[in-house]
XYZ file of C-alpha atoms in Angstrom:
559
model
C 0.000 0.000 0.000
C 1.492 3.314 -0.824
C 2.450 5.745 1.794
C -0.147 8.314 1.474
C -3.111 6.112 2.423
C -1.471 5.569 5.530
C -1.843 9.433 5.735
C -5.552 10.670 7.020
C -5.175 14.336 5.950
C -3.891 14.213 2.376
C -7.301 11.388 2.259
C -9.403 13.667 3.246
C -8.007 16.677 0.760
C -8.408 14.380 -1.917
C -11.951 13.396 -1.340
C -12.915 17.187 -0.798
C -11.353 17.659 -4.407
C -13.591 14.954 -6.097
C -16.762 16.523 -7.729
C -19.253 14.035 -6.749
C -20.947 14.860 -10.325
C -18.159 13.221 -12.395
C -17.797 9.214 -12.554
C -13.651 8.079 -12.253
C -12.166 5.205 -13.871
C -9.359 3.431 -12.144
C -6.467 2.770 -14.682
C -3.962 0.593 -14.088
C -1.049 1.231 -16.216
C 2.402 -0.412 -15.370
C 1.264 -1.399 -11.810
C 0.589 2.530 -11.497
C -2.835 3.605 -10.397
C -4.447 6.527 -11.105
C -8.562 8.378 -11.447
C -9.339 10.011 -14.272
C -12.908 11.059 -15.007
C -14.958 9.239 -17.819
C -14.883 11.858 -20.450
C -11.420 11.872 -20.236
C -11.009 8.130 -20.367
C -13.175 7.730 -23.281
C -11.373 10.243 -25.305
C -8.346 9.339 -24.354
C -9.816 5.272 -25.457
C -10.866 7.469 -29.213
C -7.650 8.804 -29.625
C -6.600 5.350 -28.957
C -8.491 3.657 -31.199
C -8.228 6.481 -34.192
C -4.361 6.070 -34.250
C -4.875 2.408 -34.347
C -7.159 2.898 -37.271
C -5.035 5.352 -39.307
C -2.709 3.092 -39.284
C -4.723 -0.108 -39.771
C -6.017 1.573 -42.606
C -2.676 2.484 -43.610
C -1.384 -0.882 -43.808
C -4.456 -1.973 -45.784
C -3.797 0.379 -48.648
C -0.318 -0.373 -48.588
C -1.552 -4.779 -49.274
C -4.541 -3.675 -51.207
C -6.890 -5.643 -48.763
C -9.545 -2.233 -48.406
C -10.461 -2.871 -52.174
C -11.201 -6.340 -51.804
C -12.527 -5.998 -48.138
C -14.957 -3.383 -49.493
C -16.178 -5.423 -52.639
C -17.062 -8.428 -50.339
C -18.455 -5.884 -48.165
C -20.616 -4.877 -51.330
C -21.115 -8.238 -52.381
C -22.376 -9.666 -48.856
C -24.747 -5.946 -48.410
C -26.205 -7.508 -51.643
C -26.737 -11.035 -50.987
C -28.155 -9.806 -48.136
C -30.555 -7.569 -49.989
C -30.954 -10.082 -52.357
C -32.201 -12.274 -49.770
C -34.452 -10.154 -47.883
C -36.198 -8.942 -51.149
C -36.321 -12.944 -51.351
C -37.944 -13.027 -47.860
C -40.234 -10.060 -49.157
C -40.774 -12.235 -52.267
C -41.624 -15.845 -50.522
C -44.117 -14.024 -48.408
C -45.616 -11.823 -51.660
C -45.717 -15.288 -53.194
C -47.380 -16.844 -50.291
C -50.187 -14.252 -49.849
C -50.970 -14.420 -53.091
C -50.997 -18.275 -52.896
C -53.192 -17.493 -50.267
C -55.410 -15.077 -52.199
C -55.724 -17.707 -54.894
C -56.617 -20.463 -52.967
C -59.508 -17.786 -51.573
C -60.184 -17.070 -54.940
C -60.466 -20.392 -56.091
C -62.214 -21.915 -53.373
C -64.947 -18.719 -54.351
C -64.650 -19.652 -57.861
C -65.671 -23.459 -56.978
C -68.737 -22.157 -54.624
C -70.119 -20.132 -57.755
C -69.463 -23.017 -60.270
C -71.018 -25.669 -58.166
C -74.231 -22.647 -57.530
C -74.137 -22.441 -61.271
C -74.148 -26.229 -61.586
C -77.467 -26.335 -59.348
C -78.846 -23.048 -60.760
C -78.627 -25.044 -64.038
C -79.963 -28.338 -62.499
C -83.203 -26.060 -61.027
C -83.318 -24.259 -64.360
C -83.427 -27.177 -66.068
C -86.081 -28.454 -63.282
C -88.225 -25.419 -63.777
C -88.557 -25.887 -67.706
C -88.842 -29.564 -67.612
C -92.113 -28.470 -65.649
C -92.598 -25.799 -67.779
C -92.953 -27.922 -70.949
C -95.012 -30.751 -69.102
C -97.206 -27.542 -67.687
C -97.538 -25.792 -70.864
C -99.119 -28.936 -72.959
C -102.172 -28.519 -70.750
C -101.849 -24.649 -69.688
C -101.788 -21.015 -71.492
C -102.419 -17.401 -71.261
C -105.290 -15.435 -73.382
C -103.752 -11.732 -73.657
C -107.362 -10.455 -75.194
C -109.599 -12.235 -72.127
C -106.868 -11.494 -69.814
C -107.322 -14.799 -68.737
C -105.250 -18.074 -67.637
C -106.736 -21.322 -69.035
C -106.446 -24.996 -68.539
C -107.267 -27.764 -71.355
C -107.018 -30.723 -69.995
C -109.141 -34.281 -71.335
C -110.407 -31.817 -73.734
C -112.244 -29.431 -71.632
C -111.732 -26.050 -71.105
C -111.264 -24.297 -68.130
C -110.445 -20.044 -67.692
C -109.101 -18.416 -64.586
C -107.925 -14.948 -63.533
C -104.793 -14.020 -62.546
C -105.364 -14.414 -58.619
C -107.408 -17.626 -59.039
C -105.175 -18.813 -61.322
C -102.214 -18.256 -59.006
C -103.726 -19.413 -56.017
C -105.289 -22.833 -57.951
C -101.421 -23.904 -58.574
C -99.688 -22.096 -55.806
C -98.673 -25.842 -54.236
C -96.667 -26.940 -57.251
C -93.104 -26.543 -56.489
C -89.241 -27.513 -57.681
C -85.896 -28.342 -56.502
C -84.471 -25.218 -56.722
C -81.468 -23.833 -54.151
C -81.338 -20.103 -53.090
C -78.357 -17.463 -53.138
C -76.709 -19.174 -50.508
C -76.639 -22.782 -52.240
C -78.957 -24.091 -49.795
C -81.461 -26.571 -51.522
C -84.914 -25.161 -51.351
C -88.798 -25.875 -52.648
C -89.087 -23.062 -54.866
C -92.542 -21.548 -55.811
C -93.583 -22.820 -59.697
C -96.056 -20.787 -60.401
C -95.275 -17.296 -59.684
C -92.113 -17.623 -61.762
C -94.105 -19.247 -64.820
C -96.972 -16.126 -64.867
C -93.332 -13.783 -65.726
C -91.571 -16.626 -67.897
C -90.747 -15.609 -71.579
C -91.345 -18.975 -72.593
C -94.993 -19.807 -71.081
C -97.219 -20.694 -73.847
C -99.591 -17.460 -74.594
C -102.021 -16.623 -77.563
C -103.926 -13.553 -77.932
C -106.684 -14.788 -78.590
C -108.916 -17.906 -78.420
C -112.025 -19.001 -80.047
C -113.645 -22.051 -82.217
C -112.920 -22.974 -86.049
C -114.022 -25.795 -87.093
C -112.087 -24.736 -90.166
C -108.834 -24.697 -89.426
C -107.584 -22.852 -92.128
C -109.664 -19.977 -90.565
C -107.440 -19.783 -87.535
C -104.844 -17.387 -86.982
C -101.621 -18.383 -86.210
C -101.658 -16.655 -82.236
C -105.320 -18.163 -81.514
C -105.738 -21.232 -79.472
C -108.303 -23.253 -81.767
C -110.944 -24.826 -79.511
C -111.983 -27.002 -81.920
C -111.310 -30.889 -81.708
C -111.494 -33.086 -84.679
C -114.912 -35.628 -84.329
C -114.114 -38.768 -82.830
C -115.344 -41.009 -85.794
C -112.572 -39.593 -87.914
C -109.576 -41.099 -85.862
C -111.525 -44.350 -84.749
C -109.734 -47.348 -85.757
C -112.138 -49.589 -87.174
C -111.969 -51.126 -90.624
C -115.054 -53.131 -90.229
C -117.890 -51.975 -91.856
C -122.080 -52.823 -90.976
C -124.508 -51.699 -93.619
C -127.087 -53.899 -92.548
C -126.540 -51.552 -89.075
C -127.057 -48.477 -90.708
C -130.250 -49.538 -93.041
C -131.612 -50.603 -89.335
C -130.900 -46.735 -88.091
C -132.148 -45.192 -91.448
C -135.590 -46.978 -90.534
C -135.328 -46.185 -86.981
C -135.018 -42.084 -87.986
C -138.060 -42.743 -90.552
C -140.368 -44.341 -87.373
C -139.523 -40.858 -85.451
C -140.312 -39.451 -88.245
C -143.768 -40.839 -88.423
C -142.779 -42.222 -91.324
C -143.019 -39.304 -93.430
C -139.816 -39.750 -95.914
C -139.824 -36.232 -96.936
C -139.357 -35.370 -92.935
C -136.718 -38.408 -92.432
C -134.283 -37.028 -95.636
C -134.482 -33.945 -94.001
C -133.325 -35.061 -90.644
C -130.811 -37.498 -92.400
C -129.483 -34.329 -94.365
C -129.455 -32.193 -90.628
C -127.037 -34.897 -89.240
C -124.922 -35.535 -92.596
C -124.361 -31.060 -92.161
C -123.164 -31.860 -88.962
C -120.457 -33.994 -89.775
C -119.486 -32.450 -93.251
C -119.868 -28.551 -92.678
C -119.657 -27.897 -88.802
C -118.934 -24.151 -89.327
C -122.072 -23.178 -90.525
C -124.932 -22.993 -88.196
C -127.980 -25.231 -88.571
C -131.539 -25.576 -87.601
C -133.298 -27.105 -84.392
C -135.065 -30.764 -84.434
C -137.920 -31.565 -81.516
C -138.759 -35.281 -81.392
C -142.014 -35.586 -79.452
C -143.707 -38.591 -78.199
C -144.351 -40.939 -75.677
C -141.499 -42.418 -73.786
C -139.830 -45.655 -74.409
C -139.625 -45.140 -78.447
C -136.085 -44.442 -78.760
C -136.172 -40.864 -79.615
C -133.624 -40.076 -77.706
C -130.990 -43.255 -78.337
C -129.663 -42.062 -81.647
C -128.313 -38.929 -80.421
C -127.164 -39.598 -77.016
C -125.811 -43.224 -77.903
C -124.597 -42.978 -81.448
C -123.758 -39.057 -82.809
C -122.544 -38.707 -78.864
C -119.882 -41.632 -79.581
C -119.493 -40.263 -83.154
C -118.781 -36.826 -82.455
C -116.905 -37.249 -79.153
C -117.880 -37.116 -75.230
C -116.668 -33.933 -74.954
C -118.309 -31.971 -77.836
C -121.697 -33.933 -76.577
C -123.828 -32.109 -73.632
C -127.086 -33.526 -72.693
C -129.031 -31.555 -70.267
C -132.829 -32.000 -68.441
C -132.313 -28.362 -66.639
C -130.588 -25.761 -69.437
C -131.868 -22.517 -67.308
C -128.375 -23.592 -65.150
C -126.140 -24.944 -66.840
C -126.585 -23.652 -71.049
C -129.366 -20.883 -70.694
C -128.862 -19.127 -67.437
C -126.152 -16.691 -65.672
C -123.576 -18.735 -66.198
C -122.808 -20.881 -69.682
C -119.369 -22.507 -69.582
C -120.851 -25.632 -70.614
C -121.396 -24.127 -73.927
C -117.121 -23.954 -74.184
C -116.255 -26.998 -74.981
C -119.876 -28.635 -76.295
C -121.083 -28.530 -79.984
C -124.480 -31.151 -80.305
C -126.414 -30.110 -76.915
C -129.493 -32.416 -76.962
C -132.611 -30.682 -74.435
C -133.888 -33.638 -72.746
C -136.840 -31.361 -71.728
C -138.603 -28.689 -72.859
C -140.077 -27.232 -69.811
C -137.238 -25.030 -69.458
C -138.928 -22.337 -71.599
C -141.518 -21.346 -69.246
C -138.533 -20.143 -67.223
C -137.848 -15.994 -67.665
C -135.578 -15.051 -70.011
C -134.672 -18.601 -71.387
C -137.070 -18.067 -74.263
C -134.490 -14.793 -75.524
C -131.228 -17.212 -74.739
C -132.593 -20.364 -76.387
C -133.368 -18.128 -79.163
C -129.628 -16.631 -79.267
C -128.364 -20.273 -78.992
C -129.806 -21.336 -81.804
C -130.020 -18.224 -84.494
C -126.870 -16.551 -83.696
C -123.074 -16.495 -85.508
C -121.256 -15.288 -81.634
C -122.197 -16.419 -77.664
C -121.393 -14.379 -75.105
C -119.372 -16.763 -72.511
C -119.617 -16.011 -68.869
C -117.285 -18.520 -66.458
C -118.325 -18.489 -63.134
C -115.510 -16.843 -61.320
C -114.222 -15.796 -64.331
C -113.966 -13.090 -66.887
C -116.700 -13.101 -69.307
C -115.687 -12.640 -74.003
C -117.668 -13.618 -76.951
C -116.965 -16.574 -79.058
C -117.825 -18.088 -82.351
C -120.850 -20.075 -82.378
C -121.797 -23.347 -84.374
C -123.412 -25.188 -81.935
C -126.231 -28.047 -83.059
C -128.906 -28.182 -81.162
C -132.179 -30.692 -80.774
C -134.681 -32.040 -78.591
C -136.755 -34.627 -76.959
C -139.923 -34.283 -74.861
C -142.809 -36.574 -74.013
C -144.944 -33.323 -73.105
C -147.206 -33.281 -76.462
C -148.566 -29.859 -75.849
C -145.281 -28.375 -75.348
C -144.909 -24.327 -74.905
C -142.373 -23.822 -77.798
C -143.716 -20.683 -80.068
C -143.659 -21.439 -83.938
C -144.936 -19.506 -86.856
C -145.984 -19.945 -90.503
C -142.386 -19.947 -92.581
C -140.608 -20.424 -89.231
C -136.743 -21.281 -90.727
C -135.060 -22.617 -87.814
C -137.305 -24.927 -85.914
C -138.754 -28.945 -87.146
C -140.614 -30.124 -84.907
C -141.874 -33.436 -85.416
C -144.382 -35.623 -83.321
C -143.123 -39.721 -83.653
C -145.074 -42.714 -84.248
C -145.239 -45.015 -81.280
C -145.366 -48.142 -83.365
C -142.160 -49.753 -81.585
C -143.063 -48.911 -77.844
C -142.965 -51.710 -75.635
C -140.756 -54.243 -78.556
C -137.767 -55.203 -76.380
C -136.059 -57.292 -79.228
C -135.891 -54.069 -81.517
C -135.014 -51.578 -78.731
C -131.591 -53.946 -77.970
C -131.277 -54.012 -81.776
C -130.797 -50.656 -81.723
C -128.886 -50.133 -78.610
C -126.426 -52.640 -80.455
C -125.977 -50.767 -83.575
C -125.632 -47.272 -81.664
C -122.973 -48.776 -79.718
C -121.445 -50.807 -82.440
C -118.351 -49.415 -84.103
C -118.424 -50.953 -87.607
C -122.294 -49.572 -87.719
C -120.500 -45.843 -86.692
C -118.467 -46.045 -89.251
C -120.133 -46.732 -92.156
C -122.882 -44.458 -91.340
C -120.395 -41.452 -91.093
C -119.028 -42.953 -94.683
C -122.935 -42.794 -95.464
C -123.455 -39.174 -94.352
C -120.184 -37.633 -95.451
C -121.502 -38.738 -99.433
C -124.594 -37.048 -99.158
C -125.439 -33.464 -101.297
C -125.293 -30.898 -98.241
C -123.993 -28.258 -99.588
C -127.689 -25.963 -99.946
C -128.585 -27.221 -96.542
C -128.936 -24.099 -94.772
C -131.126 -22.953 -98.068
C -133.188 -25.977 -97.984
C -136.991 -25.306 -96.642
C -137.462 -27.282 -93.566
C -140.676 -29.257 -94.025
C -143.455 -28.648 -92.288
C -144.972 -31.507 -90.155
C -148.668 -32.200 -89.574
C -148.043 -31.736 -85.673
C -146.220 -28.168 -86.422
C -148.734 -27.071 -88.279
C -151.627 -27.482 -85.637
C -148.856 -25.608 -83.005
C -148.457 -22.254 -85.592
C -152.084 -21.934 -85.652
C -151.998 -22.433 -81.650
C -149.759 -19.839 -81.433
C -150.713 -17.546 -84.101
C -152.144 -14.100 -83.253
C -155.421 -12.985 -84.293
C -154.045 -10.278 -86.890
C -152.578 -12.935 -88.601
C -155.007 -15.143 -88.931
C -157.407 -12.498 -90.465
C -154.812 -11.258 -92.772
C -154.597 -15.012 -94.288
C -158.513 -15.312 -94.270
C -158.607 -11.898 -96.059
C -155.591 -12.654 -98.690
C -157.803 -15.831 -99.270
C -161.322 -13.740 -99.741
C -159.013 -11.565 -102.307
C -157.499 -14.144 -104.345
C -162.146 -16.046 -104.873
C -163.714 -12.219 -105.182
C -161.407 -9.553 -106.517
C -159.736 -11.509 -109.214
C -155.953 -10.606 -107.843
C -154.035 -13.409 -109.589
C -150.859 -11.621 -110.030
C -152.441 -8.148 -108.648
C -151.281 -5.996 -105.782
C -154.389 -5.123 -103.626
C -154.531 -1.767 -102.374
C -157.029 -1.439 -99.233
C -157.933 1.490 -96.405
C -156.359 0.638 -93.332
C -159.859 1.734 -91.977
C -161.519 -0.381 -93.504
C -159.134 -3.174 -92.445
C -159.740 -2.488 -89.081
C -163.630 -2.244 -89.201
C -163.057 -6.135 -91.096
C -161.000 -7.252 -88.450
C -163.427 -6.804 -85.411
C -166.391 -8.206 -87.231
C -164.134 -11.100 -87.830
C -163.369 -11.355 -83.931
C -167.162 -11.274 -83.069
C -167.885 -13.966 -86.073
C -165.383 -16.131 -84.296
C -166.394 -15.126 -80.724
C -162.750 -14.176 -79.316
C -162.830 -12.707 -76.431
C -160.004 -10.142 -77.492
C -160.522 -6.301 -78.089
C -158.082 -3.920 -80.109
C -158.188 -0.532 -80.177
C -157.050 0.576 -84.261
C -153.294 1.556 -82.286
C -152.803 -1.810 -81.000
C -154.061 -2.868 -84.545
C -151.518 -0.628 -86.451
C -148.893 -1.587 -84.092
C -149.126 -5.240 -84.558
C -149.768 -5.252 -88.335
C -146.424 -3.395 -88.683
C -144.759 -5.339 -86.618
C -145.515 -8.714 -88.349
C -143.088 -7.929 -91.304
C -144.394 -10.815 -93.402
C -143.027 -10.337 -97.000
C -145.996 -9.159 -99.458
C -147.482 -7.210 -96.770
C -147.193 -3.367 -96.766
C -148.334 -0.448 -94.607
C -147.431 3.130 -96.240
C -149.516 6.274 -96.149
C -150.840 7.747 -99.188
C -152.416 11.278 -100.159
C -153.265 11.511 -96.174
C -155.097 8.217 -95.350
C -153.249 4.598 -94.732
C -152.695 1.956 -97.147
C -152.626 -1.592 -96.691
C -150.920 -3.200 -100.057
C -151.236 -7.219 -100.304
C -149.051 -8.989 -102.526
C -151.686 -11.828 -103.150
C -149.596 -14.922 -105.165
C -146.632 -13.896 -102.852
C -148.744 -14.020 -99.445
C -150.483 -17.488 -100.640
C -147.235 -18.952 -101.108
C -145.876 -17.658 -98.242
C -148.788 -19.200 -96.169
C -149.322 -22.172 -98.055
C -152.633 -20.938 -98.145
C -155.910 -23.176 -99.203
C -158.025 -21.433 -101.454
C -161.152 -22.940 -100.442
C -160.628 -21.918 -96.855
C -163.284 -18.556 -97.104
C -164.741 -17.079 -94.130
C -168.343 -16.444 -95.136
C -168.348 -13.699 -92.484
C -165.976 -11.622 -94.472
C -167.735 -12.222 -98.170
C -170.807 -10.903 -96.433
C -168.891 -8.082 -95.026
C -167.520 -7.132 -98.588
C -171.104 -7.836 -100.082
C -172.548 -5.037 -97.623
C -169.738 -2.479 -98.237
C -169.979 -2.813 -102.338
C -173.752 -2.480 -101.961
């Protein structure tokens, strides 16, 4: 230990010169020690270490080394880039391996979605096609309609919708979940659901526009497969339509000629046949057995109780039917049925009203006849009446058993069918609608039923023209006073109990428009003209038939 440790007072001094702010360093330096303070050792330590340097770097450029050292320097500060842009590069690489693998794994989802969208497409128009055989829309009704086993059937759009809201098909939704999806509210806004704008019958189908559903079916005889023929079958039902015809041939051809039109020229509107008679007769047998197996079930509609079903509010039964056969004709003491049977039978167009649906017009060529067993039936008729035949039928084969299963046999029979439509379609039609309808014995008596009063004095007085005034060939011009004054001595000669004032007289004579019959005024007083040989023809009138009454009458006024 040196000497001055030992020594208390040069201590002290030397620890009241220490600035207890500044850190000493011991150094040891040859054995010696001595404190310095630590700014002073570390710049001592940089002077050091810069003289060391100088000269290391002295020696280097001297051997060349700081070239080299600084090129591997360069060369390592390179790799090392090199290999953290490498780093940068791997991970680039892998986050875009990454995104891919997103990427794909979203393009997979969507193609396997587009797979199923394309499976429930092609679900939806596989039930599309099978639902559009039977189904359509009617842009002119506004309507929806089914046709299914040949019947028709219309809808509007919420009935429609809510009739077929159950069907459904595999479908999946935007998640890929499989779902039931609704079938019918994305077939009312498909492009490819069948649609026509407009609908309506033609027999002729040359007649029918390309974007109208045709309503018309082809007869059933025509695609029956039978080669088989019966003649002795249709001789037996050429006999049985003489017996309802009482036997009167002229009446028979005619009714023969009204079912041959049927079959060869269904677009033209034809006449109405009533069959009356007893029952058990087999009036009603040739229509509701055999034409209702030739023409079709569902172009046949038999009905005892028309004010419901053909004649009343509603008449959708009158879609799809073309030979409607009244079993009954009690129907047309029923208000209003009188106007509608009337507009059934005479008229080109029908107005169709559903129920529950929207009412249009179509094209009408429906056949229509009758059977009734009430002989004193309330059906109106008139002399030169062109659309009715009514015809009362001979009874002769009531109660025969053998012939009634003879001709159940041959209305059923197919062979007899066929041959009698080969029978009909060779008959002359053509001037059908032209031809006079004959009158029968039993219409006859029912026109002078329902005749009224004028008009049976205006044939008695055509008649008392044609003996007295010499009017072959001559127009008769005669006072419409005097007519009158004629007319109610004729009502007290034949004791009716009717009155008519000379309005209700005027009024009814102009409203009988009978051809050859003319009320005009001239120089201030009324003219009645009669075309006498064109009123007795009209009237099929006999000449004999003279009401003395009236040639007394004249007698008094001449003298």
């Amino acid at each position: 230990m040196p000497p001055e440790l030992n020594n208390q007072s040069w201590i002290q001094s030397l620890v009241h010169s220490i600035n207890p702010k500044e850190t000493y360093i011991e150094v040891n330096d040859n054995e010696e020690v001595s404190y310095i303070t630590k700014d002073d050792y570390e710049m001592s330590q940089t002077n050091s270490k810069n003289k060391l340097n100088k000269k290391y770097k002295d020696n280097i450029k001297d051997n060349n080394v700081l070239q080299k050292e600084i090129s591997i320097d360069n060369q390592i500060k390179e790799l090392k880039d090199i290999k953290k842009e490498k780093i940068k590069e791997e991970k680039r690489l892998e986050q875009e391996e990454k995104r891919l693998e997103k990427e794909m794994e979203k393009l997979n989802k969507q193609k396997t979605l587009i797979k199923y969208k394309n499976e429930t497409d092609n679900n939806y128009l596989e039930m599309e096609a099978k639902f559009n055989k039977t189904h359509f829309k009617v842009i002119k009704q506004s309507l929806y309609c089914s046709y299914k086993n040949f019947e028709l059937q219309s809808f509007k759009k919420g009935n429609f919708e809510t009739s077929y809201n159950h069907e459904t098909y595999d479908s999946i939704d935007k998640f890929g979940n499989p779902i039931d999806a609704n079938f019918i509210s994305k077939y009312m806004k498909s492009k490819t659901s069948r649609v026509y704008e407009d609908m309506n019958i033609y027999p002729n189908v040359k007649l029918c526009p390309d974007n109208h559903f045709n309503l018309w079916l082809p007869f059933a005889i025509e695609n029956m497969k039978c080669d088989d023929t019966n003649e002795e079958g249709v001789e037996f039902i050429l006999n049985h339509i003489l017996i309802l015809c009482n036997n009167d041939k002229e009446v028979a051809e005619y009714v023969i000629d009204w079912i041959s039109h049927l079959f060869q020229r269904p677009y033209e509107k034809s006449t109405f046949l009533l069959f009356v008679s007893k029952e058990g007769i087999g009036k009603s047998t040739i229509f509701s057995k055999l034409l209702k197996s030739m023409i079709g079930v569902s172009k046949f509609f038999s009905t005892t109780s028309p004010q419901n079903n053909i004649l009343g509010e509603f008449n959708e039964a009158l879609i799809n039917s073309f030979l409607i056969v009244f079993e009954e004709m009690d129907f047309l003491n029923t208000k209003g049925c009188m106007g509608a049977f009337k507009t059934l039978i005479t008229n080109d167009e029908i107005y169709i009203n559903p129920k529950g649906s929207k009412g249009y017009m179509m094209n009408s060529v429906h056949r229509a006849c009758g059977n009734t067993n009430n002989i004193n039936i309330n059906i109106p008729t008139e002399a030169g009446d062109r659309r009715k035949c009514m015809i009362k039928c001979s009874n002769e084969k009531k109660g025969d058993v053998p012939y009634m299963k003879k001709l159940h046999f041959f209305c059923e029979d197919q062979a007899t069918m066929k041959s009698f439509y080969e029978f009909c379609m060779n008959r002359d039609v053509e001037d059908f609608i032209s031809k006079p309808i004959p009158l029968t014995a039993y219409q006859e008596e029912l026109q002078k039923y329902y005749e009224s009063p004028v008009e049976s004095f205006l044939k008695k007085k055509v008649c008392y023209f044609y003996h007295n005034q010499n009017t072959n060939g001559v127009i008769i011009e005669y006072s419409f006073s005097k007519l009158y004054k004629d007319f109610n001595y004729w009502l007290c000669s034949n004791n009716e109990k009717i009155s008519y004032t000379k309005r209700k007289f005027s009024l009814e004579l102009g409203n009988l428009e009978i051809d050859g019959f003319k009320k005009e005024k001239k120089s201030g007083d009324i003219i009645c003209s009669f075309n006498i040989p064109l009123l007795l023809q009209l009237w099929n009138i006999q000449l004999d038939n003279v009401d003395k009454e009236l040639i007394l009458l004249e007698q008094d006024e001449y003298n």
